[in-house]
Coordinates of C-alpha atoms in Angstrom, one line a residue:
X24 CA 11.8 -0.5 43.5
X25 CA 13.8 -3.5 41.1
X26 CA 10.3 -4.2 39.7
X27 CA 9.8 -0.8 38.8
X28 CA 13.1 -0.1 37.1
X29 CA 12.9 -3.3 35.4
X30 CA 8.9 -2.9 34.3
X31 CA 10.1 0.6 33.2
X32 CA 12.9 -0.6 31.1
X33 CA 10.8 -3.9 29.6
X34 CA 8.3 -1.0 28.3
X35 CA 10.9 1.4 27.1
X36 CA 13.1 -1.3 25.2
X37 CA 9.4 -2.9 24.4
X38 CA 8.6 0.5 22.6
X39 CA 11.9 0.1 20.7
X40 CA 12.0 -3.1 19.5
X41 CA 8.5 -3.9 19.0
X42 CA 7.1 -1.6 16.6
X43 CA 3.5 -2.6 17.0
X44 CA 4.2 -0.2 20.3
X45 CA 4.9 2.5 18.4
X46 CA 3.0 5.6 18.0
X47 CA 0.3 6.2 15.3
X48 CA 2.7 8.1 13.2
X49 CA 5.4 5.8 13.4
X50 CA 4.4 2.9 12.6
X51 CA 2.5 3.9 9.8
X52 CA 5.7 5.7 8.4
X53 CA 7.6 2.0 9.1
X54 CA 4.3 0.7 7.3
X55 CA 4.8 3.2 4.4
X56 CA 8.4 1.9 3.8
X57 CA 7.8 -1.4 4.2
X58 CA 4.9 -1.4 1.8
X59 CA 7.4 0.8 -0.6
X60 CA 9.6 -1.9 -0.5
X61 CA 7.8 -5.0 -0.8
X62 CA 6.4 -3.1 -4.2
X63 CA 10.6 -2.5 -5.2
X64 CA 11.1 -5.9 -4.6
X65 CA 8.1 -7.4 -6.3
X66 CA 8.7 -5.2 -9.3
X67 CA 12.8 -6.0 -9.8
X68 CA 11.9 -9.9 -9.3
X69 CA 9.4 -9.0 -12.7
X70 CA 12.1 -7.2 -14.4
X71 CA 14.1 -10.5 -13.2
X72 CA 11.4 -12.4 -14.5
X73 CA 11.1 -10.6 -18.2
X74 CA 15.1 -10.2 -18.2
X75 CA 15.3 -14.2 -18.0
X76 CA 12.3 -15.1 -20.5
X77 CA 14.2 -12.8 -22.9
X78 CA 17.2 -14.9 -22.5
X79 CA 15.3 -17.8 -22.9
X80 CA 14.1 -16.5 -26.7
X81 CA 17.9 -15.4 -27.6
X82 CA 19.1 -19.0 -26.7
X83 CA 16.7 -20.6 -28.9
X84 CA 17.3 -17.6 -31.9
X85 CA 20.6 -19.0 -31.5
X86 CA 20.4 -22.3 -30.8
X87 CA 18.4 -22.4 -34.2
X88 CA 21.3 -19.7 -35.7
X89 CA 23.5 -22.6 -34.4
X90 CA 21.6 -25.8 -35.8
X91 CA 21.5 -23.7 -39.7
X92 CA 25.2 -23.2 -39.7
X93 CA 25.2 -27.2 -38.8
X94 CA 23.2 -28.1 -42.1
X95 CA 24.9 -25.7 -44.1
X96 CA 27.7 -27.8 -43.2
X97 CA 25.9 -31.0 -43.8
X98 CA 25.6 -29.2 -47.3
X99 CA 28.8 -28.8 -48.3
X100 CA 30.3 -31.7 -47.0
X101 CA 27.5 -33.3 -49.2
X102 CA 29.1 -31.5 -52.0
X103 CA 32.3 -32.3 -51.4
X104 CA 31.7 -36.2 -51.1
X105 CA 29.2 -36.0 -54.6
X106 CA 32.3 -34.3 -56.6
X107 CA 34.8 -36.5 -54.7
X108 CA 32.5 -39.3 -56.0
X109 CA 32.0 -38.7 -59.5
X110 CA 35.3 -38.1 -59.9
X111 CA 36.4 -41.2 -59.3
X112 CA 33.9 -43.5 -60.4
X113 CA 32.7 -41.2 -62.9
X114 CA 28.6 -42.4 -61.9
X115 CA 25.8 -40.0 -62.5
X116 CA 24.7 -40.9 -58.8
X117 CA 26.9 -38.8 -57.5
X118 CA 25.9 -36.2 -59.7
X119 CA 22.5 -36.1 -57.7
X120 CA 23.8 -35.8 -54.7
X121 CA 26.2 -33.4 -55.7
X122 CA 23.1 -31.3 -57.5
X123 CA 21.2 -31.6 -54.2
X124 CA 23.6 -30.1 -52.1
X125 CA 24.4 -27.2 -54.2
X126 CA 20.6 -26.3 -54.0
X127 CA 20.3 -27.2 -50.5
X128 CA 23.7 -25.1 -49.6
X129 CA 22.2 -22.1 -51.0
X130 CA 18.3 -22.7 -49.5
X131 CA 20.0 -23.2 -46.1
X132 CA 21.6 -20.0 -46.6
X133 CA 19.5 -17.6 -47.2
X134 CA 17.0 -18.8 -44.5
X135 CA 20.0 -18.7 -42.2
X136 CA 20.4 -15.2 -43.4
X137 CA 16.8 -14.3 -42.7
X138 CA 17.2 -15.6 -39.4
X139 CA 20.1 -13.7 -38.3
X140 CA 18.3 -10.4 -39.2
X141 CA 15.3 -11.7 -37.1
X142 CA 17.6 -11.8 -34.1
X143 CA 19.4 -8.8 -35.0
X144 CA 22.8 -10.6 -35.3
X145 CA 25.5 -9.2 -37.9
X146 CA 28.3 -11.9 -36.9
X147 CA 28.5 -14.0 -40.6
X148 CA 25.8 -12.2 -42.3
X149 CA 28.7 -10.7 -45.0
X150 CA 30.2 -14.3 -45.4
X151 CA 27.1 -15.3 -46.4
X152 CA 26.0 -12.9 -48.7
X153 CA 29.3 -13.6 -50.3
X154 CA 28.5 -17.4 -50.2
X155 CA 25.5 -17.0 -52.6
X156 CA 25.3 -13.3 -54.1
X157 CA 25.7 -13.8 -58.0
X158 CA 26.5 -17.4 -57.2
X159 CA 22.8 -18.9 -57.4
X160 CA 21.9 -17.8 -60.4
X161 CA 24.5 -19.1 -61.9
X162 CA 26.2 -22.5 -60.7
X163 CA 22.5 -23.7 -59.5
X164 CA 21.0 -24.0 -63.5
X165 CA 24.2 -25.7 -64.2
X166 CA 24.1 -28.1 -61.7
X167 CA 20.6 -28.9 -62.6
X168 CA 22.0 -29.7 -65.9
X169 CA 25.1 -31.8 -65.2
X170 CA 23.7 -35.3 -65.7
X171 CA 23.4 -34.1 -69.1
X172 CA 26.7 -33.2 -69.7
X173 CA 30.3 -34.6 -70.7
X174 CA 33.0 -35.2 -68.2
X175 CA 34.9 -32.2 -69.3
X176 CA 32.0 -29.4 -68.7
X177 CA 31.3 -31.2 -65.3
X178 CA 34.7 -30.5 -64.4
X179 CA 34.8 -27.0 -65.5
X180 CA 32.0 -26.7 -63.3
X181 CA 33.0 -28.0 -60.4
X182 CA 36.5 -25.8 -60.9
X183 CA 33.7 -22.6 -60.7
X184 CA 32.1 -23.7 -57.9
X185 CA 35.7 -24.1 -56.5
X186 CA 36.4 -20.5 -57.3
X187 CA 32.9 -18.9 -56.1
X188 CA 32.2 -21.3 -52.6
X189 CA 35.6 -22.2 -52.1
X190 CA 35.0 -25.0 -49.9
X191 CA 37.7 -25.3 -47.4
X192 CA 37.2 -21.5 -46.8
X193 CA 33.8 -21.9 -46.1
X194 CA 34.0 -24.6 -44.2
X195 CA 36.6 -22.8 -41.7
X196 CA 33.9 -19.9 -41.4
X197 CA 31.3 -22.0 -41.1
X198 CA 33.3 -23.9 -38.1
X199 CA 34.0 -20.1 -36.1
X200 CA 30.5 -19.0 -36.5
X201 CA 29.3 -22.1 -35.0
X202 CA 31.8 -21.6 -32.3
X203 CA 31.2 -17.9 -31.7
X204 CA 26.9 -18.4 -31.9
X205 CA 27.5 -21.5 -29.3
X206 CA 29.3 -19.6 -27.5
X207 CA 27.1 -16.0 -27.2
X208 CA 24.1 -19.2 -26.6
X209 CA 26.5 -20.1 -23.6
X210 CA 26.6 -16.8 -22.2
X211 CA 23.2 -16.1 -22.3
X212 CA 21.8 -19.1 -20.4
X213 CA 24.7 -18.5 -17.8
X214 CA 22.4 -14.9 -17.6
X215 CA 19.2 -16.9 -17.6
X216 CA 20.0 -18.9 -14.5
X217 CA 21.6 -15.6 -12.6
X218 CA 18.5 -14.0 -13.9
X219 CA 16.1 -16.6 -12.4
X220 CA 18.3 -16.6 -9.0
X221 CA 18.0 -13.2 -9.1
X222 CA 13.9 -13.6 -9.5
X223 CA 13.6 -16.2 -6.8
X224 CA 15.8 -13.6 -4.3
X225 CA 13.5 -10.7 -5.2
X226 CA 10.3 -12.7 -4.8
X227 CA 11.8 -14.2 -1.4
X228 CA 12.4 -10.8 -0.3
X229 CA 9.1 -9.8 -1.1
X230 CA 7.2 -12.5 0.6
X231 CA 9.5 -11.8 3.7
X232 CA 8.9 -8.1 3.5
X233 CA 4.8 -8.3 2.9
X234 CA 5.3 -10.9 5.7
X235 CA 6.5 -8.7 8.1
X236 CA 4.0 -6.0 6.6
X237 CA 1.0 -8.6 7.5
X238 CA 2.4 -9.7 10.9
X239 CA 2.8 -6.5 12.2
X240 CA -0.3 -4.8 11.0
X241 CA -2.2 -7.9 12.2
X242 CA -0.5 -7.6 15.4
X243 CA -1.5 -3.7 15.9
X244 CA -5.1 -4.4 15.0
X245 CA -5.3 -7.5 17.7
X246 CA -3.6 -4.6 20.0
X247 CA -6.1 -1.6 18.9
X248 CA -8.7 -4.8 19.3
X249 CA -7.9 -5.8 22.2
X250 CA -7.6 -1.8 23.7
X251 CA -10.5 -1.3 22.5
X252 CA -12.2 -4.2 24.5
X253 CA -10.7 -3.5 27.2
X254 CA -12.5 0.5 26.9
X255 CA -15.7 -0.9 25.8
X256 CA -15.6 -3.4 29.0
X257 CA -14.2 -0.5 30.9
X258 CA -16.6 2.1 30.2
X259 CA -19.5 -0.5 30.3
X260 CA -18.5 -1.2 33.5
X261 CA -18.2 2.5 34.2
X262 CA -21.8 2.8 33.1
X263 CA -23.2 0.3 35.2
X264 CA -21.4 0.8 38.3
X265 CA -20.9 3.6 41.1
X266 CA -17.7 4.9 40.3
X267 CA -17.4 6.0 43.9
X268 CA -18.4 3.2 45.6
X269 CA -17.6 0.5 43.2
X270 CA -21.4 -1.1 43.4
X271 CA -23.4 -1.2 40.7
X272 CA -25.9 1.7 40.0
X273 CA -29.4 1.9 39.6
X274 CA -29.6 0.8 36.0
X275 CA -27.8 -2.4 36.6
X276 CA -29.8 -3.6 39.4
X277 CA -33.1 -2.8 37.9
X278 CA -31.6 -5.0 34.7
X279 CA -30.8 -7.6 37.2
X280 CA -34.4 -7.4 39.2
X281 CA -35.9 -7.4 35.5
X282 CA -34.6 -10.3 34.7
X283 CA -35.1 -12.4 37.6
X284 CA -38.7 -11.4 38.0
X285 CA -38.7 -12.9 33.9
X286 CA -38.4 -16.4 35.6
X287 CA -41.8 -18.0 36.0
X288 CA -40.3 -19.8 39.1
X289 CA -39.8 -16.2 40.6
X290 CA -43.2 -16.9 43.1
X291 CA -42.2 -19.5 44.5
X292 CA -38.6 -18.7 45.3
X293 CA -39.4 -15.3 45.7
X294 CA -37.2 -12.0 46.2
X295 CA -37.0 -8.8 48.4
X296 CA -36.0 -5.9 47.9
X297 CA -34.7 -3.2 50.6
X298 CA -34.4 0.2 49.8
X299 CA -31.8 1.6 52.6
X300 CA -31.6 5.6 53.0
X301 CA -28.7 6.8 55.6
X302 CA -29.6 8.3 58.6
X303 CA -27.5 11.9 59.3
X304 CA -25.3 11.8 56.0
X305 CA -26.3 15.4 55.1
X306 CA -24.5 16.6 58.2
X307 CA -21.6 15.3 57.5
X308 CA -21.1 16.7 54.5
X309 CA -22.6 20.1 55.8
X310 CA -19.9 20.0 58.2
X311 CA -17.0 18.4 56.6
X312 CA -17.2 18.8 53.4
X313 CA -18.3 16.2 50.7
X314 CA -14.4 14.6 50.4
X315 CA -15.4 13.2 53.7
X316 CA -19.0 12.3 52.6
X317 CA -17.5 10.3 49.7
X318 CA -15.5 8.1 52.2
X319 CA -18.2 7.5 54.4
X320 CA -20.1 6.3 51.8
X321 CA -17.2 4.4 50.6
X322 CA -16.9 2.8 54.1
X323 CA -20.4 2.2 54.3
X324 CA -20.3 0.2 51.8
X325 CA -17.5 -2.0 52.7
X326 CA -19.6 -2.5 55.8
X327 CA -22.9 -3.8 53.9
X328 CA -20.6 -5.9 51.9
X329 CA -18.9 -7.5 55.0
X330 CA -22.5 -8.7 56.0
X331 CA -24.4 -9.7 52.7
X332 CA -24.7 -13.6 51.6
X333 CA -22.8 -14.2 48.1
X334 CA -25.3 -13.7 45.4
X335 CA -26.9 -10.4 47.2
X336 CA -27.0 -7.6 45.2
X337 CA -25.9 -4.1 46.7
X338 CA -26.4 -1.0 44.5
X339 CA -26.1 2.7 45.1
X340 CA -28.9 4.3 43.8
X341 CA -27.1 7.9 44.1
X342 CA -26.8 10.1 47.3
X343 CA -27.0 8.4 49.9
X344 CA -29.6 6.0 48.9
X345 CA -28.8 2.2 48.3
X346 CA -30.6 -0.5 46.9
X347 CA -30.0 -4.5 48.0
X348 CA -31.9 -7.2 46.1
X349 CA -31.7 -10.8 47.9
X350 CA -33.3 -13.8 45.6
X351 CA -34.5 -17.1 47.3
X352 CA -36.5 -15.1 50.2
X353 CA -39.6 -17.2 50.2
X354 CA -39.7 -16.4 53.9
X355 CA -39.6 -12.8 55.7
X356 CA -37.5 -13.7 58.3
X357 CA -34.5 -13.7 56.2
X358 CA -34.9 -9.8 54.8
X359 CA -35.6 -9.2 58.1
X360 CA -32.3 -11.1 59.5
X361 CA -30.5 -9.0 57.0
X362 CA -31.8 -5.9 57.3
X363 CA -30.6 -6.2 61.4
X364 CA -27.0 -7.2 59.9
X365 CA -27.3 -3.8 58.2
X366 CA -28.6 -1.3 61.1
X367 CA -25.9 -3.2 62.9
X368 CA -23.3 -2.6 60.7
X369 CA -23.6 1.0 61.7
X370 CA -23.3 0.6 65.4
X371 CA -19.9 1.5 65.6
X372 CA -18.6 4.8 64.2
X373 CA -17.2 5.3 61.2
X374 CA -13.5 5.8 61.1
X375 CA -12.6 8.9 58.6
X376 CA -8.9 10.4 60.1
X377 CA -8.6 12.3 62.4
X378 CA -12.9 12.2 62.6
X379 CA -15.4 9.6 63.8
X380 CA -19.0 9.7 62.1
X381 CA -21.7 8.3 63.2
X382 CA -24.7 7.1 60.9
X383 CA -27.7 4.7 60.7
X384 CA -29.9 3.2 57.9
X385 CA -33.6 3.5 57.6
X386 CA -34.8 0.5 55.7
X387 CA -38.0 -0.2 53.7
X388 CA -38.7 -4.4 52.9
X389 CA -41.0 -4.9 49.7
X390 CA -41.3 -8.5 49.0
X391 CA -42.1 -10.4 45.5
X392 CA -44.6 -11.8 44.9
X393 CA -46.8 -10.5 48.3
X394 CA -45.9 -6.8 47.6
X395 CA -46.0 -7.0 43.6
X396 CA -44.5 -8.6 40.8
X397 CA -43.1 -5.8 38.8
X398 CA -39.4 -3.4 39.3
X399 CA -41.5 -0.3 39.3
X400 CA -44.0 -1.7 42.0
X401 CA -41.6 -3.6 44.4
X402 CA -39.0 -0.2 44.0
X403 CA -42.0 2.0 45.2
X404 CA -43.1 0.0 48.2
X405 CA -40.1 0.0 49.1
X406 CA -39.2 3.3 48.7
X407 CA -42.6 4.1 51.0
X408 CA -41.5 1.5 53.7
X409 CA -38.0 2.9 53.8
X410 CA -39.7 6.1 54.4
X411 CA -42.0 5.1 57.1
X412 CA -38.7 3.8 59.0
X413 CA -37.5 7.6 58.4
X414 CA -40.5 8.9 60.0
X415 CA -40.4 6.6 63.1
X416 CA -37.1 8.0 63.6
X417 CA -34.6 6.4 61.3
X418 CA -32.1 3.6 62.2
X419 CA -35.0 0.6 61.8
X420 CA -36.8 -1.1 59.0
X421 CA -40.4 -1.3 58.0
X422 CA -42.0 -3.9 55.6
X423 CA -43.9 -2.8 53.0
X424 CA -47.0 -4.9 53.9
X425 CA -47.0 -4.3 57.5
X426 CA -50.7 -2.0 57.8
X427 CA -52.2 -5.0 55.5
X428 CA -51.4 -7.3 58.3
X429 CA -52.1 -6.0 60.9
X430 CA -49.0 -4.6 62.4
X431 CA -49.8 -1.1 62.1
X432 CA -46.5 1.2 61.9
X433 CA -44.4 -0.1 64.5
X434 CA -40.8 0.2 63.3
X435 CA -38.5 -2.6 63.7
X436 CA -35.7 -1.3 65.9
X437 CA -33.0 -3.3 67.0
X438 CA -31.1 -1.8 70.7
X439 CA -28.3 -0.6 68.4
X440 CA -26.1 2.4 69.9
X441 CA -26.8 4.8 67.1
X442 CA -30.5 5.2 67.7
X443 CA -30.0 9.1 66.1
X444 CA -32.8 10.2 68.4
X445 CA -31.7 12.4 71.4
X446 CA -28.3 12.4 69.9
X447 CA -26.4 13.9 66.8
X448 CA -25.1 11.2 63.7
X449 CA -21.9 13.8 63.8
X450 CA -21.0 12.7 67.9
X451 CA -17.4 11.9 68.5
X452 CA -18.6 10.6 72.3
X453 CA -18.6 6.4 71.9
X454 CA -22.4 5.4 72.7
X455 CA -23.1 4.8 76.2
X456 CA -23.6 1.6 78.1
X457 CA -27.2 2.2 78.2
X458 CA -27.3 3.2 74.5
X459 CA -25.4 -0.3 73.5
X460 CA -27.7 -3.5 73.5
X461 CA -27.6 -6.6 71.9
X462 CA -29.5 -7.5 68.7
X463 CA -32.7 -8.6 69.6
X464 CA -34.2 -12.2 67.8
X465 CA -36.0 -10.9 65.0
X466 CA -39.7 -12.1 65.1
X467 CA -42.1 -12.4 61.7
X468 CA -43.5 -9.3 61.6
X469 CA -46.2 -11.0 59.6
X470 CA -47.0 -13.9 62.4
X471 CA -48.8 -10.8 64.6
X472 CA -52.1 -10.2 64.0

């Protein structure tokens, strides 16, 4: 009873948490979602994934933003120090440097401008259009020009370029754009990374979830597999086997007697065949119906089987018919042995509640290679033996070359008690004591001339 409840409960929780149990429509709604998600999750790691690569591009748009403000700055200290320079030593060296920075203040500015409208930015772009609008065109031919010029215009014109860059201003703005483009640069490769650990998340997920997808539809199809096995092994068994008696059936043994009489070395081990037909079956299921007939052939059965060598082959042919192939009989006596085991087996009555039947066999011997060397030809001789034994009265054996030697159509009857002449194979009265003998020596029916 524990085993039961506890077998019961291992399936039912089983069922629960094991979903390659589940039913058809189950598991493929399970598979549905987890396909759905393993998609969800592969596509947010690629948003991840184009999220962060578009960070990556705004850091270096203003990393560059960041390293033009730095050289405008390089500019106009250049500036600063050229004026500061000619000032006091009054050489025209300075003046070049001071010329080059104007020109390269104002070419650093517009392509910083052009850049910021590439990325979109409008942080500094009005400081620098007031850092060069009507300026250039102006203070750069004059700078150009001052190594040419007295003392007096080059101080006028560094008091203009006072009043339209003013310096220290522009240096200040210069100093919080930096700060504010390092700063947005900052932020977005603090996104990057929580972008990328974002990605690697989503694509873990992913690979867990198709995983699980993988596992669990292998693991159904090794189940369906492995059910499907077992019903082909089941219903090939089924095909080749009596499914009342558990022998196999007709087809299997003639496969098996095919085979074996393939071997070459066939004739010199040799085989027989014995073709056993019951002896009053049809009354008992005249009388009691067939549900009794099926288990006295199923008790029949278990009685050839308890007397058979291990390699025999028993098979039920259908009816009441059975078919038992022995290999390695070289020598008649040992069908003929068995075939006594058999009738014998029958002696006593079969036990089917509240009833007690009694049968016999009639047996017919064909031997290989004396009687033939083929299925079809061995199965008909002895299938013709078997019915010589019914015609001498049943509950004997005949081989199938018995005339050819000489022996005529005695029957080989062993002083069992069922003898089913003189008496009915339905009796309920045990055999008598004159009925019941012992089982003669069997002698080579072929050794008489």
């Amino acid at each position: 009873m524990v085993p039961e409840v506890i077998g019961s409960l291992s399936t039912r929780w089983g069922r629960v948490f094991f979903p390659w149990m589940w039913s058809g429509k189950k598991l493929a709604t399970l598979l549905f979602l987890l396909s759905s998600l393993v998609v969800l999750s592969y596509g947010g790691a690629l948003l991840e994934v184009f999220s962060y690569l578009q960070n990556l591009r705004e850091i270096h748009s203003y990393s560059r933003v960041v390293h033009g403000i730095d050289r405008i700055t390089a500019d106009v200290r250049r500036i600063q120090s050229g004026r500061s320079g000619y000032l006091l030593s009054g050489r025209s060296a300075y003046l070049v440097a001071y010329t080059s920075g104007i020109e390269s203040l104002f070419r650093d500015t517009e392509d910083l401008k052009i850049l910021l409208m590439r990325t979109g930015s409008v942080f500094g772009r009005a400081e620098l259009d007031m850092l060069t609008s009507q300026n250039g065109e102006v203070l750069l031919p004059m700078a150009r020009t001052l190594e040419h010029r007295g003392l007096m215009e080059t101080r006028a014109h560094f008091l203009k370029v006072d009043h339209a860059i003013r310096l220290p201003d522009t240096n200040r703005t210069l100093q919080d754009l930096r700060f504010r483009y390092r700063q947005i640069a900052l932020i977005r490769e603090q996104n990057a990374r929580k972008h990328l650990l974002r990605t690697s998340g989503f694509f873990g997920l992913s690979f867990v979830l198709f995983s699980a997808f993988l596992g669990l539809t292998a693991t159904r199809i090794t189940k369906d597999i492995s059910s499907v096995n077992r019903l082909v092994s089941h219903l090939y068994h089924d095909a080749r086997h009596d499914l009342l008696t558990g022998l196999p059936n007709r087809a299997c043994v003639m496969d098996a007697l095919d085979r074996c009489l393939e071997d070459p070395s066939v004739r010199e081990r040799g085989l027989a065949l014995l073709y056993i037909d019951l002896d009053g079956f049809k009354g008992v299921n005249d009388r009691w119906g067939h549900d009794k007939g099926d288990l006295a052939l199923q008790c029949v059965a278990q009685r050839f089987l308890g007397v058979l060598r291990e390699g025999d082959i028993l098979a039920r042919l259908g009816g009441d018919e059975f078919l038992l192939f022995l290999q390695g009989c070289r020598d008649p006596a040992i069908p003929m042995r068995v075939a006594f085991r058999l009738v014998r087996a029958l002696s006593e009555p079969l036990e089917i509640a509240p009833e007690r039947v009694y049968l016999g066999a009639s047996i017919g011997i064909a031997l290989c290679p004396d009687d033939g060397v083929s299925s079809e030809t061995l199965l008909k001789k002895a299938d013709e033996a078997m019915y010589r034994s019914k015609s001498a009265g049943g509950n004997c054996f005949h081989f199938a070359g018995q005339e050819e030697n000489g022996v005529g159509d005695a029957a080989f009857r062993p002083g069992l008690p069922v003898r089913m002449k003189g008496r009915t194979a339905l009796s309920e009265d045990p055999p008598s004591g004159e009925e019941a003998g012992n089982l003669p020596e069997p002698e080579d029916p072929r050794s008489t001339g």
